[in-house]
Amino acid sequence: MAAVTETIETIDRLTDGGYKFGFETNIEMDFAPKGLNEDIVRLISAKKGEPEWLLEWRLKSYRAWLTMVEPNWARIRHPRIDYQDLYYYAAPKRAAPKSLADVDPELISMYDKLGIPLNERAALAGVAVDAVFDSVSVATTFRESLSKVGVIFCSISEAVREHPELIRKYLGSVVPAGDNYFSALNSAVFSDGSFVFIPRGVRCPMELSTYFRINARNTGQFERTLIIAEEGASVSYLEGCTAPMRDENQLHAAVVELVALDEASIKYSTVQNWYPGDAQGRGGIYNFVTKRGACRGRKSKISWTQVETGSAITWKYPSCILQGEGSSGEFYSVALTNNYQQADTGTKMIHLAPNTTSTIISKGISAGHSNNTYRGLVRIMPRAHGARNFTQCDSLLIGNQCGAHTVPYIESRNQSAKVEHEATTSKIADDQLFYCRSRGLSTEDAVGLLVNGFCRDVLKELPMEFAVEAQKLLAVSLEGSVG
Amino acid sequence: MLEIKGLTATIGDKKILRGINLIMPDGEIHAIMGPNGAGKSTLSYVLSGREGYTVTGGSATFNGQDILAIEPEARAAAGIFLAFQYPVELPGVGNANFIRTAVNAIRRARGVPELDAVAFLKEARAAIKSLKMPDDMLKRNVNVGFSGGEKKRNEILQMALLKPSLALLDETDSGLDIDALKIVADGVNALRGPAFSALVITHYQRLLDHIVPDRVHVLAAGQIVRSGGPELARELEAHGYAGLEAA
Amino acid sequence: MNVSDFLDRIDFSALAGPAQRRVNAVERFRAQGWPTRADEAWHYTDLRGRLKNFEFALPIGTGNAFGMMPVTSSPCVTFANGRYAETHSTTLSFVTPHGGDVACEAGSDLPMVAVNAAIATGGALFNVPNDVDAGTVFLVSLADAANQLAIASRHRISVGVGASLTLIEISRGMGEYLHNSVIEIVLAKGAMLRHYRMQDEAADAVHVTTIFVDIAADAKYESFILNYGARLSRNEVHVSLAGAGGEVSLGAAQLLSGMQHGDITTIITHDAPHCASRQTVKSVLGGAARGVFQGRIKVARAAQKTDGYQMNQALLLSPDAEIDCKPELEIFADDVKCSHGATIGALDPEQMFYLRSRGIPEEQARVILIRAFLDGALESVADQQARAVFENAIEAWRLKGMS
């Protein structure tokens, strides 16, 4: 907890006003040419020294992508994305370092500024970090102590080399290459990301954390994350993001795949705080993410928790495929939009097997001129006897220039299944604000407190260190939206 | 010292306060009694800065500072505390966190070092104990699911921890059983001292049996129509407010 | 004959009103064709699939339609196979029947409204003058189709300032046909319309009704739909609350069994402040029936103090039944109270056991619980005649064996 608290405080000291986590470093980038074609796909694969089958998989994905069109059903508006005007490969110039000593000092100093617990601070926080700087992982810590219990935590490029059998078995097995436009694009050009493997019966001894950072102009980011928990294994994975300030929109299309076998459990927590654009809605990250977990095994469990405060556009539906009998899926979400941000986020819970359960708690906060949409699907298939779903979607509007929307799809094809859905819309009541202010709180503090109260059911699902960060983020993200 | 001079206020077009004059020296406890609709709650809201009330004339200063000109939180920092007649529910906001946030906001405003969680909890537990409140009071969400009596006790708990120099108690006795009433009174009496004053708004004599006021004022139709010592409260209890409004 | 050939061969000059207007409507329809699941508004209802083998024809004659005439002492405005039936209608000062040529302003971009405009052969104009209580009127649509007919009617109902009307609409038929109706409702300030609708079409029929309701300040629209007959049915209700203090209450129940597909779709737009909308939709689904509910509450920026509520509940009585629902909120004003809820499940086994442990046989226990479930929606039906229509249908459904 200490380290992350420090992160916040360090950054708070370093910046004042506006986006609190924005600064840029000057590492020379090794760009592939702009644009996307089969040659670029081959180049990416070649630069990474990938095996033939993976190149073929990328090419197949690329060809599928060519036949697809950008989805248009989400409540988001943006200028047309010119996919030929983006870089699809960018990496720090040096070769991947073997140890911390090999890491570019400028990079280390940036992580220092961000307070990312890389060296001794990591030890204090008990967090292992796979830090992704643009495309190539530059440092991985705690590998040894994890490997003692058989846990593999490395970059996906490394996993392709070291554990090809696992990659070949699981990559694309939850999110098939052609699943959607953005996942197809990611499958063709994914740069790097994290790989986690927890062997049978192992409880991962520490929280695993990755900090993503986008730092190259016009560089699409295409992370790929794959987490596998074997029978009886469990892991908690933390993903948090900050990005430097810039004017041009950046595309981000990540894919995260989770696989949980019998009685395994995966907890995936995200705090997403990428640059949201300025107060006039200029700039900001376009975040098109496909996250999906397969509860393959009996009594397996996958839990998604997200706090989404950043990005100009968030398009994200972390989902659970409940294939194993008695498996369960959870989705806890806070999405906060301010200024001209647009978020269209939610989940899909697909109940395939008997006695599967799912819980959805979504808290949307809209402020400024933003639009915030919950979009979710609960589908009970005929075999899912005794399935249960509970969904609670609450929206909070701050000011009368924003929009809050709820679009649930609920489909039940099993008589014995029970589905409950509730949604409400509210504002912060004047009497609540006055009550807090009469106790000495400023309006902004009062709003922060009340919004955190509104989000409590989600925040309490976060690991402690993330919860602290998330609470501060919510308050910071709402600055200037009231009064 | 609280000095109110010729204070008039409206809600919309409706005149509620029609020229209040009141001086409360430090260390004194004054009671304001009066019939429904006299403007008692309005007075407490105007003094604490709630929206929806327009001050149309007169002044109110606390220790020489014009309190009507400043934000509600600044009034709190100046030492004014309103115990609400209807305490507000804050879903999801833990009571301990809320009070600590308030304590530290006020300390910050005064340039006093903030209390860390441990120090605060120690104080809070002690206050809970001395006010004979259940321990879980701190863990629950602010006023959510509290009974009427619990809400009022929570106001007193906040008062004990925020240590105001001027407390406005707006019908804190309403809806309380005798045990709760004693707890509330004990909470106020515990703060009694040369640096603490309180304005106790009530309908009934019974609270004043436990918090003996230095002065009693009768508010009717937006004006203070009579003032006197504690005996005035007993007189009102015996004879009601009839006839006072005309005075 | 598929729909394209069918439309090609219609002699529009033989139908009422300017032919060009109908030809234009055909063009609007052709641009889209029958709705499919690819249309978000029809996500759960594949109308094109249902109609693809239909042999369309315009109705001629009335067959035995009048044998299905409901028994009532109230005035009736009756249509048989889409045409006004004077013999079975009551002459009312405020009702003018027509040949289907009355333009409908609303929803001309919707394919079902466009095709209706092209081929409508009948309808009625209701014009209730200001401050008049026009009492109860039955609006009856009867169909007898030996071949596959395309029956289209369009009605316009205006209720004047402070006026009121109770409309009990019954659609019945025999044979196989598409009954596609459009109803435009305009409620002036302080007007009140109670609109009760019994969809009791033939087992092989397709029923699509599109309703547009405009509610002025302080006016009230109170509606209940029992979606009961037809192989495939869709009731699509667009409500616009355009003046402060307007109110809408939409109740609906679907009792479906066999291979029936029933769709209740509502779009309620709050454009003015201080309006209230209430929706309670209940589906009881047996056999391999499929129930759909899509309900959207839209609250515009100006519509502060909106009170919007929507409840959707479904009971699945058999392993093959399916319910799909999509309750949407689209909110642009901050000081509003909007909520929706949905619950889906089987009859509660504990409640069943409780009743049976008191000696109530299983079948009767089921009936009691299903009735209790439906009562929550039916209780909003204040009108006794309408209530009787719905109760009779529920009783008939029970006698059929509820599945």
Short mmCIF file of C-alpha atoms in Angstrom, two decimals, chain B residues 21-237:
data_model
loop_
_atom_site.label_atom_id
_atom_site.label_comp_id
_atom_site.label_asym_id
_atom_site.label_seq_id
_atom_site.Cartn_x
_atom_site.Cartn_y
_atom_site.Cartn_z
CA ASN B 21 -31.30 40.47 17.42
CA LEU B 22 -29.25 38.17 19.57
CA ILE B 23 -25.94 38.35 21.39
CA MET B 24 -24.36 35.18 22.70
CA PRO B 25 -21.16 35.67 24.70
CA ASP B 26 -18.61 32.86 24.74
CA GLY B 27 -19.23 30.22 27.34
CA GLU B 28 -23.00 30.67 27.37
CA ILE B 29 -25.74 28.35 26.33
CA HIS B 30 -28.88 29.92 24.98
CA ALA B 31 -32.13 28.22 24.14
CA ILE B 32 -34.47 29.28 21.39
CA MET B 33 -38.02 28.15 21.83
CA GLY B 34 -41.10 28.90 19.84
CA PRO B 35 -44.02 27.49 17.95
CA ASN B 36 -43.83 25.68 14.61
CA GLY B 37 -43.10 27.97 11.72
CA ALA B 38 -41.56 30.66 13.91
CA GLY B 39 -38.29 30.48 11.95
CA LYS B 40 -36.19 28.48 14.42
CA SER B 41 -34.74 26.06 11.87
CA THR B 42 -34.35 28.85 9.33
CA LEU B 43 -32.18 30.71 11.80
CA SER B 44 -29.89 27.71 12.19
CA TYR B 45 -29.72 27.16 8.41
CA VAL B 46 -29.01 30.80 7.69
CA LEU B 47 -26.23 30.79 10.28
CA SER B 48 -24.68 27.64 8.80
CA GLY B 49 -25.10 28.70 5.17
CA ARG B 50 -27.61 26.37 3.60
CA GLU B 51 -28.72 27.25 0.07
CA GLY B 52 -32.27 28.37 -0.56
CA TYR B 53 -32.34 31.11 2.07
CA THR B 54 -31.81 34.71 1.09
CA VAL B 55 -30.51 37.10 3.70
CA THR B 56 -32.26 40.38 3.00
CA GLY B 57 -30.90 42.48 5.80
CA GLY B 58 -28.97 42.66 9.03
CA SER B 59 -25.77 40.90 10.02
CA ALA B 60 -24.37 37.94 11.86
CA THR B 61 -20.80 37.90 13.10
CA PHE B 62 -18.92 35.28 15.05
CA ASN B 63 -15.88 36.52 16.91
CA GLY B 64 -16.04 39.63 14.76
CA GLN B 65 -16.08 37.71 11.45
CA ASP B 66 -19.00 38.20 9.07
CA ILE B 67 -20.15 34.60 8.79
CA LEU B 68 -22.92 35.27 6.31
CA ALA B 69 -20.32 36.14 3.68
CA ILE B 70 -18.44 32.85 3.81
CA GLU B 71 -19.02 29.32 2.54
CA PRO B 72 -20.53 26.65 4.77
CA GLU B 73 -17.18 24.88 5.12
CA ALA B 74 -15.50 28.12 6.13
CA ARG B 75 -18.11 28.58 8.83
CA ALA B 76 -17.32 25.08 10.05
CA ALA B 77 -13.64 25.99 10.09
CA ALA B 78 -14.54 29.11 12.05
CA GLY B 79 -15.93 26.80 14.71
CA ILE B 80 -19.62 26.68 13.94
CA PHE B 81 -21.36 23.32 14.09
CA LEU B 82 -24.94 22.57 13.12
CA ALA B 83 -26.55 19.48 14.60
CA PHE B 84 -29.18 18.78 11.95
CA GLN B 85 -32.81 18.25 12.76
CA TYR B 86 -32.86 15.69 9.95
CA PRO B 87 -29.33 14.30 9.54
CA VAL B 88 -28.59 13.35 5.93
CA GLU B 89 -27.74 9.83 4.78
CA LEU B 90 -24.51 9.37 2.82
CA PRO B 91 -24.61 5.90 1.23
CA GLY B 92 -21.27 4.18 0.93
CA VAL B 93 -19.46 6.78 3.02
CA GLY B 94 -18.07 5.26 6.20
CA ASN B 95 -18.76 7.26 9.35
CA ALA B 96 -15.19 7.17 10.65
CA ASN B 97 -13.80 8.21 7.29
CA PHE B 98 -16.34 11.00 7.05
CA ILE B 99 -15.66 12.45 10.46
CA ARG B 100 -11.91 12.17 10.02
CA THR B 101 -12.11 13.89 6.66
CA ALA B 102 -14.09 16.69 8.29
CA VAL B 103 -11.76 16.94 11.29
CA ASN B 104 -8.75 17.19 9.01
CA ALA B 105 -10.39 19.62 6.60
CA ILE B 106 -11.00 21.94 9.53
CA ARG B 107 -7.52 21.40 10.92
CA ARG B 108 -6.07 22.14 7.50
CA ALA B 109 -8.10 25.32 7.24
CA ARG B 110 -6.76 26.38 10.61
CA GLY B 111 -3.18 25.44 9.79
CA VAL B 112 -3.11 22.69 12.39
CA PRO B 113 -1.38 19.39 11.52
CA GLU B 114 -3.82 16.71 10.40
CA LEU B 115 -4.64 13.68 12.51
CA ASP B 116 -3.49 10.35 11.20
CA ALA B 117 -5.87 7.41 11.17
CA VAL B 118 -4.53 5.91 14.36
CA ALA B 119 -4.69 9.09 16.40
CA PHE B 120 -8.15 9.83 15.08
CA LEU B 121 -9.49 6.40 15.85
CA LYS B 122 -8.19 6.64 19.37
CA GLU B 123 -10.03 9.87 19.89
CA ALA B 124 -13.14 8.61 18.19
CA ARG B 125 -13.26 5.46 20.30
CA ALA B 126 -12.87 7.50 23.45
CA ALA B 127 -15.70 9.79 22.37
CA ILE B 128 -17.90 6.82 21.54
CA LYS B 129 -17.24 5.39 24.94
CA SER B 130 -17.91 8.56 26.86
CA LEU B 131 -21.12 9.08 24.90
CA LYS B 132 -22.14 5.47 25.60
CA MET B 133 -22.63 4.72 21.94
CA PRO B 134 -22.17 1.33 20.29
CA ASP B 135 -18.76 0.72 18.70
CA ASP B 136 -20.17 -0.05 15.27
CA MET B 137 -21.33 3.55 15.00
CA LEU B 138 -17.98 4.35 13.38
CA LYS B 139 -18.04 1.50 10.91
CA ARG B 140 -21.48 2.11 9.49
CA ASN B 141 -22.23 4.40 6.57
CA VAL B 142 -23.10 7.92 7.62
CA ASN B 143 -26.67 7.83 8.96
CA VAL B 144 -27.67 5.06 6.53
CA GLY B 145 -30.10 2.73 8.20
CA PHE B 146 -29.76 4.62 11.49
CA SER B 147 -32.82 4.97 13.67
CA GLY B 148 -33.95 8.51 14.45
CA GLY B 149 -32.22 8.36 17.81
CA GLU B 150 -29.01 6.95 16.34
CA LYS B 151 -28.89 9.75 13.81
CA LYS B 152 -29.13 12.36 16.55
CA ARG B 153 -26.46 10.62 18.60
CA ASN B 154 -24.26 10.54 15.54
CA GLU B 155 -24.62 14.31 15.32
CA ILE B 156 -23.44 14.57 18.91
CA LEU B 157 -20.54 12.24 18.17
CA GLN B 158 -19.49 14.47 15.30
CA MET B 159 -19.79 17.50 17.54
CA ALA B 160 -17.61 15.85 20.17
CA LEU B 161 -14.89 15.16 17.60
CA LEU B 162 -15.08 18.40 15.64
CA LYS B 163 -14.98 20.39 18.93
CA PRO B 164 -16.82 23.48 17.72
CA SER B 165 -16.78 26.76 19.61
CA LEU B 166 -20.40 27.41 18.64
CA ALA B 167 -22.94 24.62 18.33
CA LEU B 168 -26.37 25.12 16.79
CA LEU B 169 -28.61 22.27 17.91
CA ASP B 170 -31.71 22.20 15.75
CA GLU B 171 -34.38 20.25 17.62
CA THR B 172 -31.85 17.61 18.47
CA ASP B 173 -34.26 16.36 21.14
CA SER B 174 -37.10 15.55 18.77
CA GLY B 175 -37.81 11.88 18.51
CA LEU B 176 -35.46 10.90 21.32
CA ASP B 177 -36.28 8.63 24.22
CA ILE B 178 -35.13 9.66 27.67
CA ASP B 179 -31.87 7.69 27.55
CA ALA B 180 -30.89 9.16 24.21
CA LEU B 181 -31.86 12.58 25.43
CA LYS B 182 -29.48 12.23 28.34
CA ILE B 183 -26.68 11.14 26.00
CA VAL B 184 -27.25 14.19 23.84
CA ALA B 185 -27.31 16.46 26.88
CA ASP B 186 -24.17 14.85 28.27
CA GLY B 187 -22.47 15.45 24.94
CA VAL B 188 -23.28 19.14 25.06
CA ASN B 189 -22.50 19.53 28.74
CA ALA B 190 -19.13 17.85 28.25
CA LEU B 191 -18.12 20.66 25.90
CA ARG B 192 -19.33 23.39 28.25
CA GLY B 193 -16.59 25.81 29.08
CA PRO B 194 -15.46 29.36 28.55
CA ALA B 195 -14.65 28.75 24.87
CA PHE B 196 -17.86 26.99 23.95
CA SER B 197 -21.28 28.37 23.36
CA ALA B 198 -24.42 26.71 22.07
CA LEU B 199 -27.74 27.74 20.67
CA VAL B 200 -30.25 25.03 21.59
CA ILE B 201 -33.37 25.11 19.44
CA THR B 202 -36.21 23.15 20.94
CA HIS B 203 -39.93 22.93 21.34
CA TYR B 204 -39.87 21.51 24.79
CA GLN B 205 -38.66 22.15 28.26
CA ARG B 206 -37.45 18.61 28.81
CA LEU B 207 -34.08 18.99 26.99
CA LEU B 208 -33.47 22.13 29.02
CA ASP B 209 -33.82 20.10 32.22
CA HIS B 210 -30.61 18.42 31.15
CA ILE B 211 -28.86 21.29 29.39
CA VAL B 212 -29.59 24.21 31.64
CA PRO B 213 -29.40 27.35 29.51
CA ASP B 214 -28.04 30.69 30.59
CA ARG B 215 -30.69 32.48 28.59
CA VAL B 216 -33.95 31.52 26.94
CA HIS B 217 -35.38 33.33 23.93
CA VAL B 218 -38.80 32.97 22.44
CA LEU B 219 -38.93 33.16 18.66
CA ALA B 220 -42.31 33.89 17.13
CA ALA B 221 -43.14 34.98 13.60
CA GLY B 222 -39.49 35.60 12.78
CA GLN B 223 -38.63 37.75 15.78
CA ILE B 224 -37.39 37.23 19.28
CA VAL B 225 -40.36 38.30 21.32
CA ARG B 226 -39.15 37.54 24.82
CA SER B 227 -35.91 36.70 26.54
CA GLY B 228 -35.25 35.57 30.04
CA GLY B 229 -33.50 33.09 32.30
CA PRO B 230 -34.13 29.33 32.56
CA GLU B 231 -37.39 30.02 34.37
CA LEU B 232 -38.86 31.35 31.11
CA ALA B 233 -38.72 27.86 29.64
CA ARG B 234 -40.69 26.45 32.52
CA GLU B 235 -43.22 29.21 32.18
CA LEU B 236 -43.65 28.43 28.50
CA GLU B 237 -44.04 24.77 29.27
#
